[in-house]
Amino acid sequence: MMNQRGISVAEMKSYYFFSEWCSWLDFVAQDEIMHQDIIPLYAADIQDQLKKQFAYLSGGRGGDGCPVITFPDYPAFSEIPEKEFQNVLTYLTSIPSLRDAGIGFILVIDRRQDKWTSVKASILRIAASFPGNLQLVLVLRPTGFFHRALSDIAFRFNRDELKMKVPIIMLGSVSELQGYIDKTQLTEDLGGTLDYCHNRWLSRRTAIEGFAQKVKQTAQILQSFGTELAETELPNDVQSTSSLLATHTEKKDKMKEDIRVAVEQGDDILGSITKPVTENPEYKLNQDQLDNQTTVERLLAQLHETETAFDEFWIKHQQKLEQCLRLRNFEQDFREVKAALDIVSERLSAFTDVGNSRSHVEHILKDLANFEEKSHETVAKARMLASERDAFIQSNHYAVDSIIPKCSELHHLCDAFTTETERRRNLLNKSLELHDLLEKSMKWCDEGIYLLASQPVDKCQSQDGAESALQEIEKFLDTGAGNKIKELNKIYREYAHILNEDLKDHVQKVFQKQESMEEMFQKRQVSLKKLAAKQTRPVQPVAPRPEAFVKSPCTSPGLQRENVSNSESSALRRVNYRKAKSDVTELHQSRGGSTMDDEENLAVLRQHVMNELIETERAYVEELLCVLEGYAAEMDNPLMAHLISPELQNKKDILFGNMEEIYHFHNRIFLRELETYIEYPELVGRCFLDQMEDFQIYEKYCQNKPRSESLWRQFSDSVFFQECQRKLDHKLSLDSYLLKPVQRITKYQLLLKEMLKYSKNCEGAEDLQEALTSILGILKAVNDSMHQIAITGYDGNLNELGKLLMQGSFNVWTDHKKGHTKVKDLARFKPMQRHLFLHEKAVLFCKKREENGEGYEKAPSYSYKHSLNMAAVGITENVKGDAKKFEIWYNAREEVYIIQAPTPEVKATWVNEIRKVLTSQLQACREASQHRTLEQTQSLPLPLPASSCASPSRNHIRNTKKMEEKKADLPSVEGCGTTAAPKYPEKGKGWAKPSQSLDASEENDGWSSAEEPLNSSDAEEEGGGGGEMKLTPGKYTVVTDYDKGVSEEFTVKSGDLVQLIREGEDGLWFVKNLSSGREGWIPANNLLMLIGNSKSAQSLSSSESGTASSNLSTSSSCSDSCNVSSTSFSDIKG
């Protein structure tokens, strides 16, 4: 039974017993020190006064046991301060026992060497100050003759004055003294034999009193500590209980040490008292020594008894605290285990899905098995904790009534978890059984469709061929007994407890597909039987189209399911897929290319691509979930915390990046959307386009990948990762799975290319092409961002530069107007290796620096050098002598950068992208210019006079009118992206106008007219005259006849309009004579003579217009073009 503080009855009794002993010990210590009611004096307090020895207690006794106090001859007796005199007498009279002190004291006053006047004063002072009872006063009078006689006479005359309560006897010698006190009770200076040393007495007296005080303090501390222990409330948590037990144990040990020291001190004092007897058995202790011995022995006995009582009380208190600590540990473990059981039970309740395919069910079963293995430790710990119930009962724990219900609850939870796990497993096994049946039926149907599609139609025209085909069909149908679904209602009844709406719909669709396939076989059998029974004229029969692949271009994809096979059947399906492609090709050749057969074969191939897309998507989602649950979640598991090094803690976001976000997108959105297109694979491009924005999350993952890989290399040998891999039963380590998102995003473009290949004539072909382009754009953006984050040394915010459009490495030469001549010359011959980053608002020049390390740590970094604002940039598309070079110039060619691309294709891509940026900027300027022109026109009250024709306003009006006449003939801004490489004008002549043609206006001045003088540049301006013309595709006018072509039939005459189509090998050009319509090959050298200095007739594809379009810039002239007085880009292009 316990009270509110948790103290048992036995402990309470022990406490009261111990408390009484402490009180008694305190009383004994006080009583043994002093026998007086007033505040006690201690020898240590008046040690200096006692050392004067003007009075002492020798230990001698009178005849009736009266204590003897001796006042030896002390010349300065009269000079002793009254306070000291009073303290010494009070202390000496308090030492004997109350019984002895009650009899009275005998005072021996030795004044043999003193004068009578001093004797009288001493007697009067003693009589006035003595605090105790007096039995007898013995005075040894002065020994001198004169003083003896004087003392006798004076004593007779002053008897009344010296009258005291007790008789005063004047003695002449020590022999007379021995008549009153036995010789053995007198000290040697009084002629006795009593062994007395004042210093020894003072030292011993001080020790005894110190020991008594020590005992008294110990008793008080013990009692206070016992009260503290008894009144301590039991804590409610493990840490506090453990701390309290440690604190009390520490105090207990200190108490025991104090008792040990006190006992040791008492034993030493007792040994010093009995030492004379030990050394000489015949030695007899005087009464004071015997009293001291009795006092010390009594104190020691009481101390031992108190210690025993304390030990008994401590044992019960310690047992109570240990039981409390054990209870708190049990309660804490109970809370943790119950919380863990609740978590695993909640996770178990999430296993509600019975699977939508065999592989899905197998994966769920595997997850359930892994989950059960992970949960085994929790369940085992719960059962072990529940088994402690008997141990609590056997130990008579004070809280056993509250422990037993908790143990019973744990047993119940464990049994419920085990039962529910087994039930879930049985359901999944039943689902696996159903999916096996469905998969067999699906596989049987697929094989039947392949059989129908692969039967050679030409061979079936003969009677033998028809009979052979019939035998194949009958043989195949015989295999359906163990593969097909026989009764649909029987399936519904047998698997009713696992059939949800989706699965029931799936079963119904499989059954319908089976019926459709059987119907196709029946129709084929009817046709073949007719052919086998009667042969007429050869007829080209058409194989029935399998209904499973009939697609309506107007139908939208529904929420339907398709079979997903396991890994083995998936691999087999891919083999069949390749075999089907081969068979379809052969069949197409043997049938002569029937359109209906081709559509059926392409439908089969599209379905295989779709199946692979969905199967790999499901596997990808499962792998992500496995990593998140098997690794990421375990980093937060308290049971695994001891395996994680401190440096790895709180690094989950770095290691896994936004993988959880990727998983939720694919699991909740993309996979479900894909499954709705399973019957309409040619329309799956729309699914990608609808979710294209969500694919941007891969950019964040890839940007974090270097940090993740670096962290993995530091801790790849961690015990934590090894344990997680063991639990997951993975053959590959975590880094292989962290690479899955990167691999997956690159896989989509391959599957889309394959799907597009078989869907070119389908309704969704445009969506597939757009989806493929978008995915490739995302891959490019991801790749570019990986380089962008490696830029170092840029002070500004890269995000403020707009979208990153392109990035790549180039050779760069500089040619600046400002600068030392030698530096300019040197710059022309020694290229710099620079990595360029083209943004919407600037182009950055960086130096690539390779880093040491492995994996992503080996990726280069880019040291920022300088940048150019795109608002002041112009380009020259072609540089003489190298098809891979182009120019970027700045501020009207104050700074010129000659860029050499790795290939002509890279150069063309960059030039086109820069042209788009400049065009968009000029378009913005055009809109601003139009707006301001409108405002200024409305604000003018009167038109300008004719005399102001030379003013900017008149020039503007003239130029505007001129440009408006060109709008109908010039192509749009978008056409700038398709310009061909330009020809170079002659030095000093500017840009020549193109010859008149079918496609260009005679007045077209190109992109660098006088109105835009700063937006043009030419690579040959500094070269000194025009160089050799470079042939480019376009339309030209022949200036001389030619009849020596590679083909004898191809001839041209002066004045013919020819089109250069493409350049071939060995210096030949494929040319079309637009006048005669004939085509042929002409050597390039001959072609140069034929067209001479003729200008291309194709607008913005000829040399001049192409050059003009290539020399776009929004440098200083961009801002000028926004003014009313200048001619804008929009005025030229319309």
JSON list of C-alpha atoms in Angstrom, two decimals, residues 795-960:
[
{"chain": "A", "resi": 795, "resn": "ASP", "atom": "CA", "xyz": [28.66, 39.59, -58.88]},
{"chain": "A", "resi": 796, "resn": "GLY", "atom": "CA", "xyz": [25.12, 40.09, -60.10]},
{"chain": "A", "resi": 797, "resn": "ASN", "atom": "CA", "xyz": [22.03, 37.88, -60.12]},
{"chain": "A", "resi": 798, "resn": "LEU", "atom": "CA", "xyz": [22.02, 35.56, -63.12]},
{"chain": "A", "resi": 799, "resn": "ASN", "atom": "CA", "xyz": [18.24, 35.33, -62.96]},
{"chain": "A", "resi": 800, "resn": "GLU", "atom": "CA", "xyz": [18.04, 39.01, -63.87]},
{"chain": "A", "resi": 801, "resn": "LEU", "atom": "CA", "xyz": [19.66, 38.25, -67.24]},
{"chain": "A", "resi": 802, "resn": "GLY", "atom": "CA", "xyz": [16.53, 36.43, -68.39]},
{"chain": "A", "resi": 803, "resn": "LYS", "atom": "CA", "xyz": [16.19, 32.87, -69.63]},
{"chain": "A", "resi": 804, "resn": "LEU", "atom": "CA", "xyz": [19.34, 30.96, -70.53]},
{"chain": "A", "resi": 805, "resn": "LEU", "atom": "CA", "xyz": [18.99, 30.22, -74.25]},
{"chain": "A", "resi": 806, "resn": "MET", "atom": "CA", "xyz": [22.31, 28.64, -75.29]},
{"chain": "A", "resi": 807, "resn": "GLN", "atom": "CA", "xyz": [25.69, 27.70, -73.86]},
{"chain": "A", "resi": 808, "resn": "GLY", "atom": "CA", "xyz": [28.82, 26.25, -75.40]},
{"chain": "A", "resi": 809, "resn": "SER", "atom": "CA", "xyz": [32.60, 26.44, -75.81]},
{"chain": "A", "resi": 810, "resn": "PHE", "atom": "CA", "xyz": [34.23, 28.48, -78.60]},
{"chain": "A", "resi": 811, "resn": "ASN", "atom": "CA", "xyz": [37.51, 29.93, -79.82]},
{"chain": "A", "resi": 812, "resn": "VAL", "atom": "CA", "xyz": [37.33, 33.71, -79.47]},
{"chain": "A", "resi": 813, "resn": "TRP", "atom": "CA", "xyz": [39.46, 36.45, -81.08]},
{"chain": "A", "resi": 814, "resn": "THR", "atom": "CA", "xyz": [39.10, 40.08, -80.08]},
{"chain": "A", "resi": 815, "resn": "ASP", "atom": "CA", "xyz": [39.48, 43.08, -82.38]},
{"chain": "A", "resi": 816, "resn": "HIS", "atom": "CA", "xyz": [38.82, 46.34, -80.52]},
{"chain": "A", "resi": 817, "resn": "LYS", "atom": "CA", "xyz": [39.19, 49.88, -81.88]},
{"chain": "A", "resi": 818, "resn": "LYS", "atom": "CA", "xyz": [40.51, 51.00, -78.54]},
{"chain": "A", "resi": 819, "resn": "GLY", "atom": "CA", "xyz": [43.72, 49.42, -77.34]},
{"chain": "A", "resi": 820, "resn": "HIS", "atom": "CA", "xyz": [47.41, 49.03, -78.14]},
{"chain": "A", "resi": 821, "resn": "THR", "atom": "CA", "xyz": [48.22, 48.01, -81.70]},
{"chain": "A", "resi": 822, "resn": "LYS", "atom": "CA", "xyz": [50.39, 45.09, -80.65]},
{"chain": "A", "resi": 823, "resn": "VAL", "atom": "CA", "xyz": [47.67, 43.80, -78.42]},
{"chain": "A", "resi": 824, "resn": "LYS", "atom": "CA", "xyz": [45.22, 44.01, -81.31]},
{"chain": "A", "resi": 825, "resn": "ASP", "atom": "CA", "xyz": [47.58, 42.18, -83.63]},
{"chain": "A", "resi": 826, "resn": "LEU", "atom": "CA", "xyz": [48.31, 39.51, -81.05]},
{"chain": "A", "resi": 827, "resn": "ALA", "atom": "CA", "xyz": [44.61, 39.03, -80.39]},
{"chain": "A", "resi": 828, "resn": "ARG", "atom": "CA", "xyz": [44.03, 38.27, -84.07]},
{"chain": "A", "resi": 829, "resn": "PHE", "atom": "CA", "xyz": [46.36, 35.27, -84.10]},
{"chain": "A", "resi": 830, "resn": "LYS", "atom": "CA", "xyz": [45.95, 33.76, -80.64]},
{"chain": "A", "resi": 831, "resn": "PRO", "atom": "CA", "xyz": [42.40, 32.63, -79.85]},
{"chain": "A", "resi": 832, "resn": "MET", "atom": "CA", "xyz": [41.03, 32.47, -76.32]},
{"chain": "A", "resi": 833, "resn": "GLN", "atom": "CA", "xyz": [39.11, 29.47, -75.10]},
{"chain": "A", "resi": 834, "resn": "ARG", "atom": "CA", "xyz": [35.80, 30.83, -73.84]},
{"chain": "A", "resi": 835, "resn": "HIS", "atom": "CA", "xyz": [32.51, 29.29, -72.76]},
{"chain": "A", "resi": 836, "resn": "LEU", "atom": "CA", "xyz": [29.60, 31.52, -73.83]},
{"chain": "A", "resi": 837, "resn": "PHE", "atom": "CA", "xyz": [26.23, 31.74, -72.08]},
{"chain": "A", "resi": 838, "resn": "LEU", "atom": "CA", "xyz": [23.52, 33.42, -74.15]},
{"chain": "A", "resi": 839, "resn": "HIS", "atom": "CA", "xyz": [20.72, 34.92, -72.07]},
{"chain": "A", "resi": 840, "resn": "GLU", "atom": "CA", "xyz": [17.80, 37.03, -73.20]},
{"chain": "A", "resi": 841, "resn": "LYS", "atom": "CA", "xyz": [19.46, 40.22, -71.95]},
{"chain": "A", "resi": 842, "resn": "ALA", "atom": "CA", "xyz": [23.20, 39.50, -72.06]},
{"chain": "A", "resi": 843, "resn": "VAL", "atom": "CA", "xyz": [25.87, 37.16, -73.35]},
{"chain": "A", "resi": 844, "resn": "LEU", "atom": "CA", "xyz": [28.47, 36.04, -70.80]},
{"chain": "A", "resi": 845, "resn": "PHE", "atom": "CA", "xyz": [32.09, 35.16, -71.62]},
{"chain": "A", "resi": 846, "resn": "CYS", "atom": "CA", "xyz": [33.59, 32.65, -69.15]},
{"chain": "A", "resi": 847, "resn": "LYS", "atom": "CA", "xyz": [36.76, 30.63, -68.93]},
{"chain": "A", "resi": 848, "resn": "LYS", "atom": "CA", "xyz": [36.26, 26.92, -68.49]},
{"chain": "A", "resi": 849, "resn": "ARG", "atom": "CA", "xyz": [38.25, 25.35, -65.67]},
{"chain": "A", "resi": 850, "resn": "GLU", "atom": "CA", "xyz": [38.42, 21.58, -65.29]},
{"chain": "A", "resi": 851, "resn": "GLU", "atom": "CA", "xyz": [38.17, 20.36, -61.71]},
{"chain": "A", "resi": 852, "resn": "ASN", "atom": "CA", "xyz": [39.83, 17.37, -60.15]},
{"chain": "A", "resi": 853, "resn": "GLY", "atom": "CA", "xyz": [37.74, 14.66, -58.59]},
{"chain": "A", "resi": 854, "resn": "GLU", "atom": "CA", "xyz": [35.32, 11.94, -59.59]},
{"chain": "A", "resi": 855, "resn": "GLY", "atom": "CA", "xyz": [31.82, 11.92, -60.99]},
{"chain": "A", "resi": 856, "resn": "TYR", "atom": "CA", "xyz": [30.03, 15.22, -60.69]},
{"chain": "A", "resi": 857, "resn": "GLU", "atom": "CA", "xyz": [32.94, 16.72, -58.78]},
{"chain": "A", "resi": 858, "resn": "LYS", "atom": "CA", "xyz": [34.94, 16.39, -61.99]},
{"chain": "A", "resi": 859, "resn": "ALA", "atom": "CA", "xyz": [32.46, 18.68, -63.74]},
{"chain": "A", "resi": 860, "resn": "PRO", "atom": "CA", "xyz": [34.04, 21.94, -64.90]},
{"chain": "A", "resi": 861, "resn": "SER", "atom": "CA", "xyz": [33.48, 25.35, -63.43]},
{"chain": "A", "resi": 862, "resn": "TYR", "atom": "CA", "xyz": [33.26, 28.58, -65.40]},
{"chain": "A", "resi": 863, "resn": "SER", "atom": "CA", "xyz": [35.17, 31.65, -64.32]},
{"chain": "A", "resi": 864, "resn": "TYR", "atom": "CA", "xyz": [33.31, 34.80, -65.33]},
{"chain": "A", "resi": 865, "resn": "LYS", "atom": "CA", "xyz": [35.35, 37.21, -67.49]},
{"chain": "A", "resi": 866, "resn": "HIS", "atom": "CA", "xyz": [32.96, 39.80, -68.94]},
{"chain": "A", "resi": 867, "resn": "SER", "atom": "CA", "xyz": [29.52, 40.20, -70.47]},
{"chain": "A", "resi": 868, "resn": "LEU", "atom": "CA", "xyz": [27.78, 42.14, -73.27]},
{"chain": "A", "resi": 869, "resn": "ASN", "atom": "CA", "xyz": [24.37, 43.73, -72.96]},
{"chain": "A", "resi": 870, "resn": "MET", "atom": "CA", "xyz": [22.18, 42.40, -75.78]},
{"chain": "A", "resi": 871, "resn": "ALA", "atom": "CA", "xyz": [20.70, 45.88, -76.20]},
{"chain": "A", "resi": 872, "resn": "ALA", "atom": "CA", "xyz": [24.05, 46.99, -77.71]},
{"chain": "A", "resi": 873, "resn": "VAL", "atom": "CA", "xyz": [25.06, 43.83, -79.59]},
{"chain": "A", "resi": 874, "resn": "GLY", "atom": "CA", "xyz": [25.23, 43.19, -83.33]},
{"chain": "A", "resi": 875, "resn": "ILE", "atom": "CA", "xyz": [26.25, 40.11, -85.33]},
{"chain": "A", "resi": 876, "resn": "THR", "atom": "CA", "xyz": [27.95, 39.30, -88.60]},
{"chain": "A", "resi": 877, "resn": "GLU", "atom": "CA", "xyz": [26.97, 35.84, -89.66]},
{"chain": "A", "resi": 878, "resn": "ASN", "atom": "CA", "xyz": [29.90, 34.97, -91.92]},
{"chain": "A", "resi": 879, "resn": "VAL", "atom": "CA", "xyz": [33.61, 35.57, -91.70]},
{"chain": "A", "resi": 880, "resn": "LYS", "atom": "CA", "xyz": [35.71, 35.00, -94.79]},
{"chain": "A", "resi": 881, "resn": "GLY", "atom": "CA", "xyz": [37.82, 31.91, -94.79]},
{"chain": "A", "resi": 882, "resn": "ASP", "atom": "CA", "xyz": [36.00, 29.84, -92.18]},
{"chain": "A", "resi": 883, "resn": "ALA", "atom": "CA", "xyz": [32.39, 28.62, -92.33]},
{"chain": "A", "resi": 884, "resn": "LYS", "atom": "CA", "xyz": [32.45, 28.07, -88.56]},
{"chain": "A", "resi": 885, "resn": "LYS", "atom": "CA", "xyz": [33.15, 31.70, -87.65]},
{"chain": "A", "resi": 886, "resn": "PHE", "atom": "CA", "xyz": [30.83, 34.60, -86.97]},
{"chain": "A", "resi": 887, "resn": "GLU", "atom": "CA", "xyz": [31.18, 37.98, -85.30]},
{"chain": "A", "resi": 888, "resn": "ILE", "atom": "CA", "xyz": [29.59, 39.51, -82.24]},
{"chain": "A", "resi": 889, "resn": "TRP", "atom": "CA", "xyz": [30.25, 43.22, -82.06]},
{"chain": "A", "resi": 890, "resn": "TYR", "atom": "CA", "xyz": [29.41, 45.81, -79.47]},
{"chain": "A", "resi": 891, "resn": "ASN", "atom": "CA", "xyz": [28.66, 49.54, -79.51]},
{"chain": "A", "resi": 892, "resn": "ALA", "atom": "CA", "xyz": [29.03, 50.12, -83.29]},
{"chain": "A", "resi": 893, "resn": "ARG", "atom": "CA", "xyz": [32.06, 47.78, -83.57]},
{"chain": "A", "resi": 894, "resn": "GLU", "atom": "CA", "xyz": [34.05, 49.41, -80.78]},
{"chain": "A", "resi": 895, "resn": "GLU", "atom": "CA", "xyz": [34.50, 45.85, -79.56]},
{"chain": "A", "resi": 896, "resn": "VAL", "atom": "CA", "xyz": [34.48, 42.96, -82.01]},
{"chain": "A", "resi": 897, "resn": "TYR", "atom": "CA", "xyz": [34.58, 39.31, -80.98]},
{"chain": "A", "resi": 898, "resn": "ILE", "atom": "CA", "xyz": [35.25, 36.74, -83.69]},
{"chain": "A", "resi": 899, "resn": "ILE", "atom": "CA", "xyz": [33.65, 33.47, -82.57]},
{"chain": "A", "resi": 900, "resn": "GLN", "atom": "CA", "xyz": [34.67, 30.10, -84.00]},
{"chain": "A", "resi": 901, "resn": "ALA", "atom": "CA", "xyz": [32.15, 27.32, -83.36]},
{"chain": "A", "resi": 902, "resn": "PRO", "atom": "CA", "xyz": [33.12, 23.63, -83.25]},
{"chain": "A", "resi": 903, "resn": "THR", "atom": "CA", "xyz": [30.95, 22.89, -86.33]},
{"chain": "A", "resi": 904, "resn": "PRO", "atom": "CA", "xyz": [28.99, 24.89, -88.89]},
{"chain": "A", "resi": 905, "resn": "GLU", "atom": "CA", "xyz": [25.79, 23.46, -87.46]},
{"chain": "A", "resi": 906, "resn": "VAL", "atom": "CA", "xyz": [26.59, 24.84, -83.98]},
{"chain": "A", "resi": 907, "resn": "LYS", "atom": "CA", "xyz": [27.36, 28.20, -85.54]},
{"chain": "A", "resi": 908, "resn": "ALA", "atom": "CA", "xyz": [24.04, 28.25, -87.43]},
{"chain": "A", "resi": 909, "resn": "THR", "atom": "CA", "xyz": [22.11, 27.42, -84.24]},
{"chain": "A", "resi": 910, "resn": "TRP", "atom": "CA", "xyz": [23.78, 30.21, -82.30]},
{"chain": "A", "resi": 911, "resn": "VAL", "atom": "CA", "xyz": [23.36, 32.78, -85.06]},
{"chain": "A", "resi": 912, "resn": "ASN", "atom": "CA", "xyz": [19.67, 31.95, -85.38]},
{"chain": "A", "resi": 913, "resn": "GLU", "atom": "CA", "xyz": [19.14, 32.20, -81.63]},
{"chain": "A", "resi": 914, "resn": "ILE", "atom": "CA", "xyz": [20.96, 35.55, -81.40]},
{"chain": "A", "resi": 915, "resn": "ARG", "atom": "CA", "xyz": [18.94, 36.81, -84.39]},
{"chain": "A", "resi": 916, "resn": "LYS", "atom": "CA", "xyz": [15.72, 35.92, -82.56]},
{"chain": "A", "resi": 917, "resn": "VAL", "atom": "CA", "xyz": [16.81, 37.88, -79.50]},
{"chain": "A", "resi": 918, "resn": "LEU", "atom": "CA", "xyz": [17.74, 40.95, -81.55]},
{"chain": "A", "resi": 919, "resn": "THR", "atom": "CA", "xyz": [14.57, 40.72, -83.61]},
{"chain": "A", "resi": 920, "resn": "SER", "atom": "CA", "xyz": [12.39, 40.62, -80.50]},
{"chain": "A", "resi": 921, "resn": "GLN", "atom": "CA", "xyz": [14.19, 43.66, -79.12]},
{"chain": "A", "resi": 922, "resn": "LEU", "atom": "CA", "xyz": [13.75, 45.58, -82.37]},
{"chain": "A", "resi": 923, "resn": "GLN", "atom": "CA", "xyz": [10.10, 44.62, -82.45]},
{"chain": "A", "resi": 924, "resn": "ALA", "atom": "CA", "xyz": [9.71, 46.13, -78.99]},
{"chain": "A", "resi": 925, "resn": "CYS", "atom": "CA", "xyz": [11.42, 49.30, -80.21]},
{"chain": "A", "resi": 926, "resn": "ARG", "atom": "CA", "xyz": [9.06, 49.44, -83.21]},
{"chain": "A", "resi": 927, "resn": "GLU", "atom": "CA", "xyz": [6.00, 49.29, -81.00]},
{"chain": "A", "resi": 928, "resn": "ALA", "atom": "CA", "xyz": [7.39, 52.02, -78.73]},
{"chain": "A", "resi": 929, "resn": "SER", "atom": "CA", "xyz": [8.26, 54.17, -81.77]},
{"chain": "A", "resi": 930, "resn": "GLN", "atom": "CA", "xyz": [4.78, 53.82, -83.25]},
{"chain": "A", "resi": 931, "resn": "HIS", "atom": "CA", "xyz": [3.22, 54.76, -79.95]},
{"chain": "A", "resi": 932, "resn": "ARG", "atom": "CA", "xyz": [5.36, 57.91, -79.60]},
{"chain": "A", "resi": 933, "resn": "THR", "atom": "CA", "xyz": [4.83, 58.85, -83.25]},
{"chain": "A", "resi": 934, "resn": "LEU", "atom": "CA", "xyz": [1.09, 58.66, -82.76]},
{"chain": "A", "resi": 935, "resn": "GLU", "atom": "CA", "xyz": [1.29, 60.85, -79.68]},
{"chain": "A", "resi": 936, "resn": "GLN", "atom": "CA", "xyz": [3.45, 63.47, -81.41]},
{"chain": "A", "resi": 937, "resn": "THR", "atom": "CA", "xyz": [1.25, 63.51, -84.53]},
{"chain": "A", "resi": 938, "resn": "GLN", "atom": "CA", "xyz": [-1.83, 64.17, -82.43]},
{"chain": "A", "resi": 939, "resn": "SER", "atom": "CA", "xyz": [-0.06, 66.98, -80.57]},
{"chain": "A", "resi": 940, "resn": "LEU", "atom": "CA", "xyz": [1.05, 68.93, -83.76]},
{"chain": "A", "resi": 941, "resn": "PRO", "atom": "CA", "xyz": [-1.42, 71.78, -84.56]},
{"chain": "A", "resi": 942, "resn": "LEU", "atom": "CA", "xyz": [-0.26, 72.41, -88.17]},
{"chain": "A", "resi": 943, "resn": "PRO", "atom": "CA", "xyz": [1.80, 70.45, -90.75]},
{"chain": "A", "resi": 944, "resn": "LEU", "atom": "CA", "xyz": [5.38, 71.51, -91.32]},
{"chain": "A", "resi": 945, "resn": "PRO", "atom": "CA", "xyz": [6.11, 73.84, -94.26]},
{"chain": "A", "resi": 946, "resn": "ALA", "atom": "CA", "xyz": [7.69, 72.55, -97.45]},
{"chain": "A", "resi": 947, "resn": "SER", "atom": "CA", "xyz": [10.90, 74.43, -96.80]},
{"chain": "A", "resi": 948, "resn": "SER", "atom": "CA", "xyz": [11.68, 72.12, -93.96]},
{"chain": "A", "resi": 949, "resn": "CYS", "atom": "CA", "xyz": [12.20, 69.10, -96.13]},
{"chain": "A", "resi": 950, "resn": "ALA", "atom": "CA", "xyz": [15.73, 68.71, -94.92]},
{"chain": "A", "resi": 951, "resn": "SER", "atom": "CA", "xyz": [14.62, 68.41, -91.34]},
{"chain": "A", "resi": 952, "resn": "PRO", "atom": "CA", "xyz": [14.51, 65.09, -89.55]},
{"chain": "A", "resi": 953, "resn": "SER", "atom": "CA", "xyz": [10.72, 65.18, -89.58]},
{"chain": "A", "resi": 954, "resn": "ARG", "atom": "CA", "xyz": [10.52, 65.45, -93.38]},
{"chain": "A", "resi": 955, "resn": "ASN", "atom": "CA", "xyz": [13.14, 62.76, -93.70]},
{"chain": "A", "resi": 956, "resn": "HIS", "atom": "CA", "xyz": [11.08, 60.61, -91.42]},
{"chain": "A", "resi": 957, "resn": "ILE", "atom": "CA", "xyz": [7.93, 61.19, -93.51]},
{"chain": "A", "resi": 958, "resn": "ARG", "atom": "CA", "xyz": [9.80, 60.41, -96.75]},
{"chain": "A", "resi": 959, "resn": "ASN", "atom": "CA", "xyz": [11.40, 57.27, -95.28]},
{"chain": "A", "resi": 960, "resn": "THR", "atom": "CA", "xyz": [8.13, 56.16, -93.76]}
]
